[in-house]
């Protein structure tokens, strides 16, 4: 299933900030459906990998308490304009997504 | 003719797959294997100390002014609490964010392999609680905490 993964970069405090927004429910597994009284199964992103020019620079491991539609940011120093940024994510149900951009 | 060709073919494939396995094992061993593992125990831990022990192998942290948390003092909506972590400490390899009173305190753990020591995200908070940030710098654990007041909880709904 394709979920929207958006990525953008911006200069912040002398570093390049990479912001990723994934359209994802991030269910905790603790919410109860009010109609059926059944627990809504957990469904959340577990891993997000950031790559700069093909090299892994950061891996974010997430738990259920990251908000719905996660917006995650990391920073890299000394990235040149045109450098390729690629991120991939995967969740506990085996779904995954990716996005790519270049540093502006 | 056919059996021989089959034999050489098989031999070839076996050798190739063995080499492939060896290469994969060698490549995966140092960084990737560690990074590829999502620490289930740490994320399912119910206490801050337990989560830290599962994540870092120790819950002993030193409070440090070098770890900076940028988050609101009061959050109106516990479902979306922005947090930003930065640090001046050198050689930072991991940043972990934990909310003490959440059912599962560990929010996120970031392993850095080249990125600057910075992390931002939005998290859910069940109730007013201390937020702990633990940074692993040059093999040692440093921490900082901040209390965030929550008027409407973000878990359960």
Short mmCIF file of C-alpha atoms in Angstrom, two decimals:
data_model
loop_
_atom_site.label_atom_id
_atom_site.label_comp_id
_atom_site.label_asym_id
_atom_site.label_seq_id
_atom_site.Cartn_x
_atom_site.Cartn_y
_atom_site.Cartn_z
CA UNK A 1 0.00 0.00 0.00
CA UNK A 2 1.42 3.28 -0.96
CA UNK A 3 1.48 5.85 1.75
CA UNK A 4 2.56 9.32 1.02
CA UNK A 5 6.11 10.02 2.12
CA UNK A 6 7.29 13.57 1.76
CA UNK A 7 10.76 14.87 2.26
CA UNK A 8 12.38 18.25 2.18
CA UNK A 9 15.62 19.88 3.20
CA UNK A 10 16.39 23.31 4.50
CA UNK A 11 19.34 25.15 5.99
CA UNK A 12 19.03 25.56 9.74
CA UNK A 13 21.73 26.75 12.17
CA UNK A 14 24.49 26.07 9.66
CA UNK A 15 23.42 22.51 8.95
CA UNK A 16 21.10 20.89 6.47
CA UNK A 17 17.93 19.75 8.11
CA UNK A 18 16.13 16.81 6.53
CA UNK A 19 12.45 16.68 7.36
CA UNK A 20 10.33 13.66 6.60
CA UNK A 21 6.57 13.49 6.80
CA UNK A 22 4.87 10.13 6.42
CA UNK A 23 1.15 9.71 6.18
CA UNK A 24 0.77 6.88 8.70
CA UNK A 25 -1.83 6.07 11.41
CA UNK A 26 0.72 5.11 14.12
CA UNK A 27 -1.78 3.01 16.06
CA UNK A 28 -0.56 2.21 19.56
CA UNK A 29 -2.46 -1.03 20.01
CA UNK A 30 -4.05 0.42 23.12
CA UNK A 31 -6.96 2.26 21.57
CA UNK A 32 -10.35 0.61 21.65
CA UNK A 33 -12.89 0.84 18.88
CA UNK A 34 -15.91 2.40 20.64
CA UNK A 35 -18.45 0.49 18.56
CA UNK A 36 -17.06 -3.02 18.75
CA UNK A 37 -15.12 -2.63 22.03
CA UNK A 38 -12.26 -4.36 20.32
CA UNK A 39 -8.69 -3.19 20.52
CA UNK A 40 -7.34 -1.60 17.39
CA UNK A 41 -4.18 -3.53 16.53
CA UNK A 42 -0.88 -1.70 16.73
CA UNK A 43 0.38 -0.35 13.45
CA UNK A 44 3.38 1.90 13.60
CA UNK A 45 6.63 2.72 11.88
CA UNK A 46 9.57 0.98 13.48
CA UNK A 47 12.47 2.13 11.42
CA UNK A 48 13.41 5.10 9.34
CA UNK A 49 16.75 5.19 7.60
CA UNK A 50 18.36 8.36 6.29
CA UNK A 51 20.93 8.15 3.52
CA UNK A 52 23.09 10.89 2.12
CA UNK A 53 24.69 10.15 -1.25
CA UNK A 54 24.04 6.46 -0.67
CA UNK A 55 25.69 6.40 2.75
CA UNK A 56 23.62 5.72 5.83
CA UNK A 57 23.82 8.72 8.18
CA UNK A 58 21.09 8.00 10.72
CA UNK A 59 18.57 5.35 11.68
CA UNK A 60 15.57 6.30 13.77
CA UNK A 61 13.93 3.48 15.70
CA UNK A 62 10.43 4.46 16.74
CA UNK A 63 7.96 3.20 19.27
CA UNK A 64 4.20 3.53 19.31
CA UNK A 65 4.32 6.94 20.97
CA UNK A 66 5.44 8.86 17.93
CA UNK A 67 2.49 10.94 16.78
CA UNK A 68 0.21 10.06 13.90
CA UNK A 69 1.62 11.20 10.56
CA UNK A 70 5.15 11.42 11.94
CA UNK A 71 7.28 14.41 11.12
CA UNK A 72 10.87 13.50 11.80
CA UNK A 73 13.89 15.70 11.39
CA UNK A 74 17.60 15.13 11.49
CA UNK A 75 20.50 17.32 10.48
CA UNK A 76 23.64 16.74 8.48
CA UNK A 77 26.64 18.99 8.36
CA UNK A 78 28.50 19.97 5.23
CA UNK A 79 26.07 18.55 2.70
CA UNK A 80 26.60 20.22 -0.67
CA UNK A 81 23.86 21.47 -2.91
CA UNK A 82 22.74 18.67 -5.17
CA UNK A 83 23.62 15.94 -2.68
CA UNK A 84 21.15 13.08 -2.81
CA UNK A 85 19.03 12.40 0.24
CA UNK A 86 17.08 9.18 0.42
CA UNK A 87 14.96 7.88 3.24
CA UNK A 88 13.21 4.58 3.70
CA UNK A 89 10.86 3.44 6.42
CA UNK A 90 9.21 0.20 7.45
CA UNK A 91 6.46 -0.57 9.93
CA UNK A 92 5.45 -3.51 12.10
CA UNK A 93 3.04 -4.82 9.45
CA UNK A 94 5.73 -5.01 6.80
CA UNK A 95 4.67 -1.92 4.93
CA UNK A 96 7.40 0.36 3.75
CA UNK A 97 7.99 3.53 1.86
CA UNK A 98 10.71 5.76 0.59
CA UNK A 99 11.37 9.22 -0.69
CA UNK A 100 14.23 10.98 -2.37
CA UNK A 101 15.30 14.53 -2.83
CA UNK A 102 18.38 16.61 -3.40
CA UNK A 103 19.80 19.23 -1.08
CA UNK A 104 18.86 22.63 -2.40
CA UNK B 1 26.39 -34.72 -22.05
CA UNK B 2 23.38 -33.51 -20.13
CA UNK B 3 24.40 -34.91 -16.71
CA UNK B 4 27.81 -33.27 -16.85
CA UNK B 5 26.40 -29.96 -17.76
CA UNK B 6 23.95 -30.24 -14.96
CA UNK B 7 26.75 -31.04 -12.56
CA UNK B 8 28.88 -28.09 -13.54
CA UNK B 9 25.85 -25.89 -13.40
CA UNK B 10 25.04 -27.03 -9.87
CA UNK B 11 28.63 -26.61 -8.76
CA UNK B 12 28.66 -23.13 -10.16
CA UNK B 13 25.50 -22.12 -8.37
CA UNK B 14 26.64 -23.57 -5.08
CA UNK B 15 29.92 -21.73 -5.20
CA UNK B 16 28.20 -18.52 -6.15
CA UNK B 17 25.65 -18.73 -3.38
CA UNK B 18 28.34 -19.60 -0.82
CA UNK B 19 30.30 -16.54 -1.86
CA UNK B 20 27.14 -14.48 -1.70
CA UNK B 21 26.40 -15.65 1.81
CA UNK B 22 29.91 -14.95 2.98
CA UNK B 23 29.82 -11.49 1.51
CA UNK B 24 26.46 -10.77 3.06
CA UNK B 25 27.62 -12.01 6.46
CA UNK B 26 30.79 -9.99 6.26
CA UNK B 27 29.00 -6.87 5.19
CA UNK B 28 26.22 -7.15 7.70
CA UNK B 29 28.36 -7.87 10.71
CA UNK B 30 29.70 -4.52 11.91
CA UNK B 31 27.22 -1.69 11.63
CA UNK B 32 24.20 -2.87 9.77
CA UNK B 33 23.24 -5.89 11.84
CA UNK B 34 23.16 -3.78 14.96
CA UNK B 35 21.26 -1.02 13.26
CA UNK B 36 18.87 -3.39 11.54
CA UNK B 37 17.56 -4.75 14.79
CA UNK B 38 14.55 -3.00 16.21
CA UNK B 39 14.92 -3.34 19.94
CA UNK B 40 11.59 -4.90 20.88
CA UNK B 41 12.50 -5.27 24.55
CA UNK B 42 13.48 -1.65 24.91
CA UNK B 43 10.33 -0.38 23.22
CA UNK B 44 8.01 -2.66 25.16
CA UNK B 45 9.60 -1.88 28.53
CA UNK B 46 7.21 -0.24 30.98
CA UNK B 47 9.79 1.73 32.95
CA UNK B 48 12.43 4.25 31.90
CA UNK B 49 15.26 2.33 33.57
CA UNK B 50 14.15 -0.92 32.01
CA UNK B 51 14.01 0.62 28.56
CA UNK B 52 17.46 2.16 28.98
CA UNK B 53 18.94 -1.10 30.19
CA UNK B 54 17.52 -2.89 27.18
CA UNK B 55 18.71 -0.21 24.81
CA UNK B 56 22.13 0.72 26.16
CA UNK B 57 22.89 -2.14 28.55
CA UNK B 58 22.86 0.31 31.44
CA UNK B 59 20.47 2.78 33.07
CA UNK B 60 23.25 4.82 34.66
CA UNK B 61 23.24 8.28 33.17
CA UNK B 62 24.97 11.52 34.06
CA UNK B 63 22.85 14.67 33.92
CA UNK B 64 24.49 17.07 31.51
CA UNK B 65 23.84 20.64 30.47
CA UNK B 66 25.21 19.71 27.06
CA UNK B 67 22.00 17.89 26.23
CA UNK B 68 19.34 20.36 25.18
CA UNK B 69 15.64 19.73 24.91
CA UNK B 70 13.43 22.14 23.09
CA UNK B 71 9.83 21.39 23.86
CA UNK B 72 6.82 23.31 25.16
CA UNK B 73 6.40 23.57 28.94
CA UNK B 74 2.75 22.96 28.48
CA UNK B 75 1.12 21.00 25.70
CA UNK B 76 -2.53 21.49 24.97
CA UNK B 77 -2.84 18.30 23.01
CA UNK B 78 -0.94 15.26 24.26
CA UNK B 79 -1.31 13.55 20.90
CA UNK B 80 1.08 15.96 19.23
CA UNK B 81 3.90 17.27 21.37
CA UNK B 82 6.80 18.63 19.37
CA UNK B 83 10.27 17.96 20.69
CA UNK B 84 13.72 18.88 19.46
CA UNK B 85 16.95 17.54 20.85
CA UNK B 86 20.41 18.95 20.26
CA UNK B 87 23.67 18.45 22.05
CA UNK B 88 27.16 19.94 22.23
CA UNK B 89 28.68 16.64 23.29
CA UNK B 90 31.22 15.09 20.93
CA UNK B 91 30.99 11.70 19.18
CA UNK B 92 27.31 11.20 19.71
CA UNK B 93 26.22 7.78 18.51
CA UNK B 94 22.71 7.47 19.93
CA UNK B 95 19.92 9.77 21.03
CA UNK B 96 16.98 8.30 22.93
CA UNK B 97 13.77 10.07 23.92
CA UNK B 98 11.60 8.72 26.73
CA UNK B 99 8.41 9.87 28.39
CA UNK B 100 8.37 8.67 31.97
CA UNK B 101 4.64 8.22 32.47
CA UNK B 102 3.76 6.73 29.12
CA UNK B 103 2.73 3.11 29.13
CA UNK B 104 5.78 2.38 26.99
CA UNK B 105 8.23 5.17 27.79
CA UNK B 106 10.66 4.81 24.90
CA UNK B 107 9.57 7.10 22.08
CA UNK B 108 12.45 6.85 19.70
CA UNK B 109 16.09 5.89 19.54
CA UNK B 110 18.25 7.43 16.86
CA UNK B 111 21.56 5.89 15.84
CA UNK B 112 23.81 8.39 14.17
CA UNK B 113 26.43 7.34 11.68
CA UNK B 114 27.42 10.66 10.21
CA UNK B 115 24.48 12.97 10.86
CA UNK B 116 24.76 15.89 13.26
CA UNK B 117 23.53 15.29 16.82
CA UNK B 118 20.02 16.54 16.30
CA UNK B 119 16.61 14.96 16.35
CA UNK B 120 13.12 16.35 16.08
CA UNK B 121 9.74 14.67 16.09
CA UNK B 122 6.24 14.88 17.44
CA UNK B 123 5.27 12.49 20.18
CA UNK B 124 2.26 11.33 22.12
CA UNK B 125 2.03 11.84 25.86
CA UNK B 126 -0.57 10.14 28.04
CA UNK B 127 -0.32 12.71 30.83
CA UNK B 128 1.87 15.36 32.40
CA UNK B 129 5.27 13.78 32.75
CA UNK B 130 9.00 14.18 32.76
CA UNK B 131 10.59 13.74 29.37
CA UNK B 132 14.03 12.21 29.44
CA UNK B 133 16.60 12.49 26.72
CA UNK B 134 19.59 10.21 26.91
CA UNK B 135 22.57 10.75 24.66
CA UNK B 136 25.40 8.30 24.19
CA UNK B 137 28.56 10.28 23.66
CA UNK B 138 31.95 8.61 23.39
CA UNK B 139 30.55 5.51 25.06
CA UNK B 140 29.06 7.33 28.04
CA UNK B 141 25.44 8.12 28.76
CA UNK B 142 24.34 11.69 29.42
CA UNK B 143 20.83 12.79 30.15
CA UNK B 144 18.54 15.76 30.45
CA UNK B 145 14.93 16.03 31.41
CA UNK B 146 12.07 18.43 31.24
CA UNK B 147 8.56 18.33 32.58
CA UNK B 148 5.82 18.84 30.04
CA UNK B 149 2.33 19.57 31.26
CA UNK B 150 -0.41 17.93 29.27
CA UNK B 151 -3.99 19.14 29.43
CA UNK B 152 -5.51 16.49 27.14
CA UNK B 153 -3.91 13.05 27.02
CA UNK B 154 -2.82 11.60 23.71
CA UNK B 155 -3.20 7.89 24.38
CA UNK B 156 -6.51 6.09 24.61
CA UNK B 157 -8.63 8.98 23.31
#
